[in-house]
mmCIF file of C-alpha atoms and ligand atoms in Angstrom:
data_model
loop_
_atom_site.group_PDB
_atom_site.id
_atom_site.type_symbol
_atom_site.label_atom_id
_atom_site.label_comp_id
_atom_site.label_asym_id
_atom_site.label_seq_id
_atom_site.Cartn_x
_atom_site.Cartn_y
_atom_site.Cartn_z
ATOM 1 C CA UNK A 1 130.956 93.161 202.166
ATOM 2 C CA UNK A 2 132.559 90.178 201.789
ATOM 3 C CA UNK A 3 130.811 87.474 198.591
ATOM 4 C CA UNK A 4 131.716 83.762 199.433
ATOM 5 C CA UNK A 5 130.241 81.335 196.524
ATOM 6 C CA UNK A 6 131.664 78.408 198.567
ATOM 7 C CA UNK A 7 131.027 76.755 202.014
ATOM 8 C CA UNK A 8 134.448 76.348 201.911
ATOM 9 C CA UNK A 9 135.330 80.316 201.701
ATOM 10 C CA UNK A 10 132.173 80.680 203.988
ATOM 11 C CA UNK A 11 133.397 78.951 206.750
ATOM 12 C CA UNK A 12 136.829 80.468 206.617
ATOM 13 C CA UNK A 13 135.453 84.038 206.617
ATOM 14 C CA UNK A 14 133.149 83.331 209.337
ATOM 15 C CA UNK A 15 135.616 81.637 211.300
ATOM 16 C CA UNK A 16 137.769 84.534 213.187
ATOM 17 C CA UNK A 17 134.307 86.534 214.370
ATOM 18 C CA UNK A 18 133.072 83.045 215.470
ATOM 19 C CA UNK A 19 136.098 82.674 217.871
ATOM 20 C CA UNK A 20 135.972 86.137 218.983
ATOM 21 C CA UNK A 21 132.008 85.224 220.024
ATOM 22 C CA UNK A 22 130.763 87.265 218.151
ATOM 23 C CA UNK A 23 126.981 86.579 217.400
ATOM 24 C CA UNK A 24 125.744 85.822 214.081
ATOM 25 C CA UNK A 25 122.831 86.694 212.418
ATOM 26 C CA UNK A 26 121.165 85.189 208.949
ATOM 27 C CA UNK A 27 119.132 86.232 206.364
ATOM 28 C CA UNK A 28 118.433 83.161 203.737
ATOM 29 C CA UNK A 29 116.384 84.549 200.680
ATOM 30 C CA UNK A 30 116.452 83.471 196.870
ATOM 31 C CA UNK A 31 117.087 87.067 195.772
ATOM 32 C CA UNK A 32 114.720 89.343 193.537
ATOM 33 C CA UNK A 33 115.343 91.491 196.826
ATOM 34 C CA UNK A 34 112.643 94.014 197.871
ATOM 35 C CA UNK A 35 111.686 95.902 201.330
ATOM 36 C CA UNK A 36 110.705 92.754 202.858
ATOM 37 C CA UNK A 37 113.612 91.227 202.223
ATOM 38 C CA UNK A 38 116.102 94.747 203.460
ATOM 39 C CA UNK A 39 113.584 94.718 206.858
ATOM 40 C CA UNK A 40 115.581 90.824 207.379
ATOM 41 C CA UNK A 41 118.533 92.273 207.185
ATOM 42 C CA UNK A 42 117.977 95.245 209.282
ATOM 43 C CA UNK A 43 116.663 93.686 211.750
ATOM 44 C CA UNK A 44 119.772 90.939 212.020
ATOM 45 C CA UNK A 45 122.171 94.097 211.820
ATOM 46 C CA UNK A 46 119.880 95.488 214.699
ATOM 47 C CA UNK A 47 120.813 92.779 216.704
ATOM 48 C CA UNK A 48 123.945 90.975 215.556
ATOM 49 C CA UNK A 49 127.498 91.248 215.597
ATOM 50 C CA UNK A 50 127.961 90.006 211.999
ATOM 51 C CA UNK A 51 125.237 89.917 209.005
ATOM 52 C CA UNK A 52 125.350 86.949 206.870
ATOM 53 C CA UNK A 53 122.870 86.768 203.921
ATOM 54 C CA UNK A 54 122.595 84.148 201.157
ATOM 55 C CA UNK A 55 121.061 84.314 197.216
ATOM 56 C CA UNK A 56 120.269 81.368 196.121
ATOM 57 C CA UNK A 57 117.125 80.214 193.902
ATOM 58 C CA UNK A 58 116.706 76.682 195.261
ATOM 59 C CA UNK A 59 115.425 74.614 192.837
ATOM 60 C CA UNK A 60 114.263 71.940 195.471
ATOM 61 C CA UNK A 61 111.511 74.005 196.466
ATOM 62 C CA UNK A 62 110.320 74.407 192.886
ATOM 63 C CA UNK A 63 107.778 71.577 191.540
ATOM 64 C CA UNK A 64 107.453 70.636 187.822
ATOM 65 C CA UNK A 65 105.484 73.507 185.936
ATOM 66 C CA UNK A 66 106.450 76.214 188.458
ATOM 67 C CA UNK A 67 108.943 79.279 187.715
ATOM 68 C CA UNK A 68 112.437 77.917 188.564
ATOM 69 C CA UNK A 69 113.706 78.936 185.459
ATOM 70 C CA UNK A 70 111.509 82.513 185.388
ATOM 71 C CA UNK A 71 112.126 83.315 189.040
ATOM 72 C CA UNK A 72 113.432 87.006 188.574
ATOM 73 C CA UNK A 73 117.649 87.287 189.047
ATOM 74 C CA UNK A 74 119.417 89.900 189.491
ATOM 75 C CA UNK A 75 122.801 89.433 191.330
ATOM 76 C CA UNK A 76 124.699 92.507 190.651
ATOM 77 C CA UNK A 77 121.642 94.392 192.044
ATOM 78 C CA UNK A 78 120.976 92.398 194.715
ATOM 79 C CA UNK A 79 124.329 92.634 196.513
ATOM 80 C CA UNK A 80 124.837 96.205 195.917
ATOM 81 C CA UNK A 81 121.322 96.287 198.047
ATOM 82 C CA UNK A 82 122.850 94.159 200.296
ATOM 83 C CA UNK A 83 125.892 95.875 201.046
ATOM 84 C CA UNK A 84 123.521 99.265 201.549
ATOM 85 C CA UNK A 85 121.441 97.550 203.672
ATOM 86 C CA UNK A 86 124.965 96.492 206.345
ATOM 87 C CA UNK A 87 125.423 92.905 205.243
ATOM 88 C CA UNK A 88 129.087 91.825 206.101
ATOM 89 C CA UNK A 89 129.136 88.732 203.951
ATOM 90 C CA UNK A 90 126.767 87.470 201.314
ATOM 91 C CA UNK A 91 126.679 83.722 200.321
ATOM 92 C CA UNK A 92 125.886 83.126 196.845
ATOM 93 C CA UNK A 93 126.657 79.245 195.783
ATOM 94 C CA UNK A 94 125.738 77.924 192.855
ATOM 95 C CA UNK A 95 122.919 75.220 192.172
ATOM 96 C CA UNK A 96 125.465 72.260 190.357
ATOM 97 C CA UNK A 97 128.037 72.640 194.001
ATOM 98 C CA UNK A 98 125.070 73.290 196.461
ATOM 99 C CA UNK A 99 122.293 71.111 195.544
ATOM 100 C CA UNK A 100 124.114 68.257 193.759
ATOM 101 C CA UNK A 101 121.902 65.691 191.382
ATOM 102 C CA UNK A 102 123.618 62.560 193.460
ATOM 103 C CA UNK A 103 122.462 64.065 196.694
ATOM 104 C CA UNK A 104 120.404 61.396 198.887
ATOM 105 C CA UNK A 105 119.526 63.228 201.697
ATOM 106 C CA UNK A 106 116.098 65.386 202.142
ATOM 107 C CA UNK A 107 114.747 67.104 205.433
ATOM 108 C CA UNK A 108 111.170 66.470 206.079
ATOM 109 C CA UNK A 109 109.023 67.919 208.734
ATOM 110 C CA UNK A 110 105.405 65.610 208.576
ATOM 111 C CA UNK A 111 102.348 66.910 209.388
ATOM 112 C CA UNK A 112 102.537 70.708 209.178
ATOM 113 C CA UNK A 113 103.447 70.413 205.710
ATOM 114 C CA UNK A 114 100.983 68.566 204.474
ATOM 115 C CA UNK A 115 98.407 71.482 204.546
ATOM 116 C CA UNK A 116 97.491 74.928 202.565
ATOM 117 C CA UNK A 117 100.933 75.609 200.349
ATOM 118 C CA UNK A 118 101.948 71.869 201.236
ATOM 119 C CA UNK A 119 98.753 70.719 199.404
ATOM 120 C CA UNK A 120 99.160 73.185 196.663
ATOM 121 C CA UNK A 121 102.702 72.601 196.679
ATOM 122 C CA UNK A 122 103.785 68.378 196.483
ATOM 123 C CA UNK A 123 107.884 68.669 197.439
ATOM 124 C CA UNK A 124 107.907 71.960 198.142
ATOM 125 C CA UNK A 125 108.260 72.403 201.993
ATOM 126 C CA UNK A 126 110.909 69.103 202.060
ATOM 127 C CA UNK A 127 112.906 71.293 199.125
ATOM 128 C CA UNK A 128 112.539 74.388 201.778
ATOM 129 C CA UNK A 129 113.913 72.875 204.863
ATOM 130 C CA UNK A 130 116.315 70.738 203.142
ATOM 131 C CA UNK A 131 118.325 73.775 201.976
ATOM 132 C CA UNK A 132 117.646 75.620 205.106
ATOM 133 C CA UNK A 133 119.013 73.149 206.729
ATOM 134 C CA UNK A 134 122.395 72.693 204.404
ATOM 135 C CA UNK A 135 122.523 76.885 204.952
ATOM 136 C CA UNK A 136 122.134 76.423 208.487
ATOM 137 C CA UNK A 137 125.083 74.318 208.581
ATOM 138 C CA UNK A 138 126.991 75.962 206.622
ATOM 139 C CA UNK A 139 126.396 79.156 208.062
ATOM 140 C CA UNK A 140 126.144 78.279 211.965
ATOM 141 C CA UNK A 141 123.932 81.323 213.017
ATOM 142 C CA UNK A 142 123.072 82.184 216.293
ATOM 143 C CA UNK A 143 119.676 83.801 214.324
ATOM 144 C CA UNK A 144 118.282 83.672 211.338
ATOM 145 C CA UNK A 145 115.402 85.721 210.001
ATOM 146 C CA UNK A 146 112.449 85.193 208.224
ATOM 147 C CA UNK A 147 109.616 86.922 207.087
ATOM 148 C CA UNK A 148 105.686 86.303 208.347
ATOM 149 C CA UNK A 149 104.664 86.650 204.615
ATOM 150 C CA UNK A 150 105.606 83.317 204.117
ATOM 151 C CA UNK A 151 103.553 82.151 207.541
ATOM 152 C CA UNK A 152 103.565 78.183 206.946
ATOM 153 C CA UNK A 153 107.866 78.566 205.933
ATOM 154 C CA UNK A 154 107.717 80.050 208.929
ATOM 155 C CA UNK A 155 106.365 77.406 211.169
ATOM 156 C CA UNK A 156 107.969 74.331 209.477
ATOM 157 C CA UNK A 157 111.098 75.475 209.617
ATOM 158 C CA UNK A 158 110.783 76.394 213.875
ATOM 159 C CA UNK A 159 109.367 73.276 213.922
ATOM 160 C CA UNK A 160 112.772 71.591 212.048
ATOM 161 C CA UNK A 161 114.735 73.931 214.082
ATOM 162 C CA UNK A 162 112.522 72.311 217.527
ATOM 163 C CA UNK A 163 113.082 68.742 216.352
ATOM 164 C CA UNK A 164 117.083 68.823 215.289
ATOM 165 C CA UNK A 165 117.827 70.937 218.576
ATOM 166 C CA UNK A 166 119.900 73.210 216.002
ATOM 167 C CA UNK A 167 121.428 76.083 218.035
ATOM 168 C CA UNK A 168 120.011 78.804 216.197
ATOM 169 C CA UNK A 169 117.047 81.505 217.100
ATOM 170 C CA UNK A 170 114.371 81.694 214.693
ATOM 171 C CA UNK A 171 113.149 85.693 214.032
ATOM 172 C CA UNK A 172 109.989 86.067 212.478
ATOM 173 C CA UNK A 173 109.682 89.827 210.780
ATOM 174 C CA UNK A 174 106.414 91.544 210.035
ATOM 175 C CA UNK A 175 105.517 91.340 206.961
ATOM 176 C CA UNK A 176 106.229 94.382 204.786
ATOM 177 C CA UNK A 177 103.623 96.513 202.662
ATOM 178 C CA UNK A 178 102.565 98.373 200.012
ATOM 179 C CA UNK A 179 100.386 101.711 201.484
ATOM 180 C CA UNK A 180 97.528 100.089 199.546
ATOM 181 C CA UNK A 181 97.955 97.041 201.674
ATOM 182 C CA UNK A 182 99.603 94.514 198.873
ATOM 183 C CA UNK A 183 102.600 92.202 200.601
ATOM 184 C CA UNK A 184 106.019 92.304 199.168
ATOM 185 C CA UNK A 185 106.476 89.406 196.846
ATOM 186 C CA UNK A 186 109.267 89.270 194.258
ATOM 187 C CA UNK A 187 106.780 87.715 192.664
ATOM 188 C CA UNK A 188 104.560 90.734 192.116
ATOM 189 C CA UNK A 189 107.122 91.530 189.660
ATOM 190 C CA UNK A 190 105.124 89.230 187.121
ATOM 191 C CA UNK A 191 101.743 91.309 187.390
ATOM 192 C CA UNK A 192 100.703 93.938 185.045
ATOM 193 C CA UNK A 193 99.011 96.585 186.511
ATOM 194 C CA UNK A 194 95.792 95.648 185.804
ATOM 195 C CA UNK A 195 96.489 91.899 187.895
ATOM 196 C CA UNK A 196 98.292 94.411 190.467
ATOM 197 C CA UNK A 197 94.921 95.615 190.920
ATOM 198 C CA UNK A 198 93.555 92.332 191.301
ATOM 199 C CA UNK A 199 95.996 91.078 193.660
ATOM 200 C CA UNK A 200 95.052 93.661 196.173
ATOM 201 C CA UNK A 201 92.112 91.320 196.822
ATOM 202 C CA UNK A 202 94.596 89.185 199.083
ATOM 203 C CA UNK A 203 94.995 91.920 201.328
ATOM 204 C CA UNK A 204 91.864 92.926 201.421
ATOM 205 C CA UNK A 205 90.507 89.832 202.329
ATOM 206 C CA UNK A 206 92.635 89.164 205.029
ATOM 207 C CA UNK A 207 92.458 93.087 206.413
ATOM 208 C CA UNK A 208 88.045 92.726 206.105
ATOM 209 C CA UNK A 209 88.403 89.374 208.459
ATOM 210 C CA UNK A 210 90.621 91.047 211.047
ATOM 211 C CA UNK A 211 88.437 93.939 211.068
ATOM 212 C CA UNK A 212 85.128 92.129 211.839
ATOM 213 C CA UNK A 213 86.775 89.154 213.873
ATOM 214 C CA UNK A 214 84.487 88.134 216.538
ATOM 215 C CA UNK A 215 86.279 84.932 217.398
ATOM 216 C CA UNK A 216 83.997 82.925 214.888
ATOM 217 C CA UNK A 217 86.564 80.909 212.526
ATOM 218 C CA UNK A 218 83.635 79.663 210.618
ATOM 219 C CA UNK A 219 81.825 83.012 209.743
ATOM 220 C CA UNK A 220 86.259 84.840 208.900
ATOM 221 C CA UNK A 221 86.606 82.100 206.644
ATOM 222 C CA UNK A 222 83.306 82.086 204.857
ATOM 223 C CA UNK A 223 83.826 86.686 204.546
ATOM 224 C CA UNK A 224 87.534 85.628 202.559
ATOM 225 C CA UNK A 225 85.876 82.690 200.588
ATOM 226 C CA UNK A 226 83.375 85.389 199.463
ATOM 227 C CA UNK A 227 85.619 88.660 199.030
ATOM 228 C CA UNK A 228 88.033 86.057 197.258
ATOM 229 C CA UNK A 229 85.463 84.888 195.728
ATOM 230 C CA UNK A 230 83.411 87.456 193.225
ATOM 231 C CA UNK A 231 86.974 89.407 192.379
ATOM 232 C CA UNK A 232 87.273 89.667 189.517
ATOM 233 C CA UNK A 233 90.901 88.031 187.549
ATOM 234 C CA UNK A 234 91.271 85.889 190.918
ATOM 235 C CA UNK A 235 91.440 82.346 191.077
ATOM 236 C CA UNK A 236 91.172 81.103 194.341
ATOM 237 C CA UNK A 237 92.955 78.505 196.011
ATOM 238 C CA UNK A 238 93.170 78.343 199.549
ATOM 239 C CA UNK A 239 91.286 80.701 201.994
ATOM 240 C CA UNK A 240 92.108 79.283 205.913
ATOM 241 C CA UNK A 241 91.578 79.963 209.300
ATOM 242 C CA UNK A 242 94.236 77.870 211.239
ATOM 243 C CA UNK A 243 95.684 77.722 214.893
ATOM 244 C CA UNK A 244 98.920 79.341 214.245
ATOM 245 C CA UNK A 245 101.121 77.001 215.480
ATOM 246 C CA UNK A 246 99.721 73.688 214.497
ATOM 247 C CA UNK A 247 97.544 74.995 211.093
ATOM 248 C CA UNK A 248 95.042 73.028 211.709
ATOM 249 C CA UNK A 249 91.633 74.550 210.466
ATOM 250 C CA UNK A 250 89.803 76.236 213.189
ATOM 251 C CA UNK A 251 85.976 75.511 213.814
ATOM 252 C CA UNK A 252 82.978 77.672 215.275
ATOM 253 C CA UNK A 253 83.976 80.078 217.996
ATOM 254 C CA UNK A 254 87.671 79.696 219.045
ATOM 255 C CA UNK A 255 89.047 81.236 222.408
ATOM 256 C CA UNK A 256 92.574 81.700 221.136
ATOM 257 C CA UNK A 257 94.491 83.021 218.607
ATOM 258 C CA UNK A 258 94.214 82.369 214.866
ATOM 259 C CA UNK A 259 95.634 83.015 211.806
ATOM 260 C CA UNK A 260 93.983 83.832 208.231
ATOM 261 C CA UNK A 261 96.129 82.294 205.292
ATOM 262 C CA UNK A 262 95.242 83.033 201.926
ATOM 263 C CA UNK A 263 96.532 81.988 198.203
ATOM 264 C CA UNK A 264 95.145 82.753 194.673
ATOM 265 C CA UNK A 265 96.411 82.995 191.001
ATOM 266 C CA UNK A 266 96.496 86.536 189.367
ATOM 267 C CA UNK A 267 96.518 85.478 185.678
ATOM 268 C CA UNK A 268 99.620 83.067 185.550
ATOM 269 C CA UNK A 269 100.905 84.453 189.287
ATOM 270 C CA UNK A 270 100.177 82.379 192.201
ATOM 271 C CA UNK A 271 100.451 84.782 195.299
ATOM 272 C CA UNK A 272 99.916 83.727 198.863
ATOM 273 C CA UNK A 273 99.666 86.739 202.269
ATOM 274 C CA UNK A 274 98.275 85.741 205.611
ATOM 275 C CA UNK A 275 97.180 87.906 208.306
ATOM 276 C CA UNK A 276 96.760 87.131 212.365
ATOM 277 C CA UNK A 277 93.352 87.794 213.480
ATOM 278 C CA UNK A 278 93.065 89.975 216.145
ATOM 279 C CA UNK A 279 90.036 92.368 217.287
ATOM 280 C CA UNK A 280 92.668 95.177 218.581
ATOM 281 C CA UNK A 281 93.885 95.190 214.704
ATOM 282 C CA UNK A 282 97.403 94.754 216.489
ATOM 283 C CA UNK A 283 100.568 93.372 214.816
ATOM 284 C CA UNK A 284 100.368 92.096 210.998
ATOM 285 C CA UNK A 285 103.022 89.271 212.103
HETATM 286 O O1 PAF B 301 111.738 82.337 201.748
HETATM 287 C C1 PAF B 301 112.575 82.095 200.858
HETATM 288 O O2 PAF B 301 113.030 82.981 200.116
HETATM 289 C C2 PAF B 301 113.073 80.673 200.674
HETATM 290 O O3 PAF B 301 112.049 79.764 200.858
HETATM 291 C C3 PAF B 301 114.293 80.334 201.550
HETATM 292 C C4 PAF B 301 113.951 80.401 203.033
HETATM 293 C C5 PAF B 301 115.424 81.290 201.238
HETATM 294 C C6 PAF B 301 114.757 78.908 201.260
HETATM 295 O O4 PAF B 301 115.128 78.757 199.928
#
């Protein structure tokens, strides 16, 4: 595995398999890596020629008060997993090069954002597709892979992708698991095991709605409001039942498909999962 902390070096590594057409696949992530991360990147090796996969904690999409400077590192480790795992070259640049102080320009995708994490979250979607965008550049993938954990990343960034016409696949991944149902986070790295406990609720939530969904977006999101609720250590913030491409709130009984999004705080942890509702219990995408 090659390690390129430039765009410079990036583009000249990536250069010869570009001319030999071969395709390209990407896995952005900010490190901390865990399963969720690995299924990314098997998944591109799956179906690519050549693996690219960046590290890089962007502090764009970090607003004042939140843990930019906490975020858990650990580089060594997290390119040793990478190189396991059949990356071919890892980009790692560094925050004063990539994301500059006299930088002017910022990607923003209206609408979409505005909602669940974007309420939560002022800044924080423009910071995500603004460095997706630079790595998409940079990079030039033919796919790039993301996880359904982060469900609303996940739709603003096909939407930038839909807008710019940038020549690149989007690949959503299931998202990956616990056995006791509790999503990969890098963030459950903050929770002691009693708040481990507690964050379960998430999950819970999401897998009791799924299991009794009739169709009636009113009476899912009232069950997580109350599961979410009377647990105990949770702090709720969001509990949603959205179209899934347009996350608008769904009302009464809907013919379609939805989607049940979910965020809470676990003592100082904010945690977000989201679940598609389905009556055949099919797919956790
Ligand atoms: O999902 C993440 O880890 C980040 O939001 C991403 C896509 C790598 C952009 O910084």
């Amino acid at each position: 595995m090659d390690v390129c902390t430039t765009v410079h070096a990036l583009r000249a590594r990536l250069d010869e398999p570009r001319r030999a057409r071969q395709t390209l696949g990407f896995v952005p992530t900010m490190g901390a890596l865990h399963e969720g991360h690995l299924s990314l990147v098997r998944a591109a090796r799956a179906e690519c020629d050549v693996v690219a996969a960046s590290i890089f904690v962007n502090p764009l999409q970090f607003g004042p008060g939140e843990d930019f400077a906490a975020y858990p590192r650990d580089l060594e480790n997290d390119l040793a997993r990478y190189e396991a795992a059949g990356v071919d070259v890892a980009f790692t640049p560094d925050v004063a090069t990539f994301t500059p102080a006299d930088r002017l320009t910022t990607v923003h995708v209206a609408g979409l954002t505005e909602r669940l994490e974007g309420a939560a979250r002022p800044g924080h979607f423009d910071g995500v597709t603004t460095i997706v965008a630079k790595l998409f550049t940079a990079v030039q993938p033919e796919r790039a892979y993301f996880g359904a954990k982060d469900y609303q990343q996940l739709v603003v960034i096909r939407r930038m992708v839909a807008d710019l016409d940038m020549p690149v696949a989007v690949v959503a991944c299931p998202t990956v698991r616990e056995p006791d149902g509790i999503a990969l986070s890098s963030r459950n790295a903050y929770l002691t095991p009693e708040q481990r406990e507690q964050a379960r609720t998430l999950s819970r939530a999401l897998f009791a709605a799924r299991d009794r969904w009739d169709g009636d977006a009113d009476s899912a999101r009232a069950l997580l409001r109350r599961i979410m609720g009377a647990a105990p250590g949770v702090r709720l913030d969001y509990a949603e039942v959205c179209d899934p491409q347009t996350l608008e709130p769904l009302e009464g009984v809907v013919g379609g498909p939805a989607r049940a999004l979910v965020a809470a705080h676990v003592g100082g942890t904010r945690l977000i999962d989201n679940l598609r509702l389905d009556p055949c219990g099919a797919g956790t995408q």
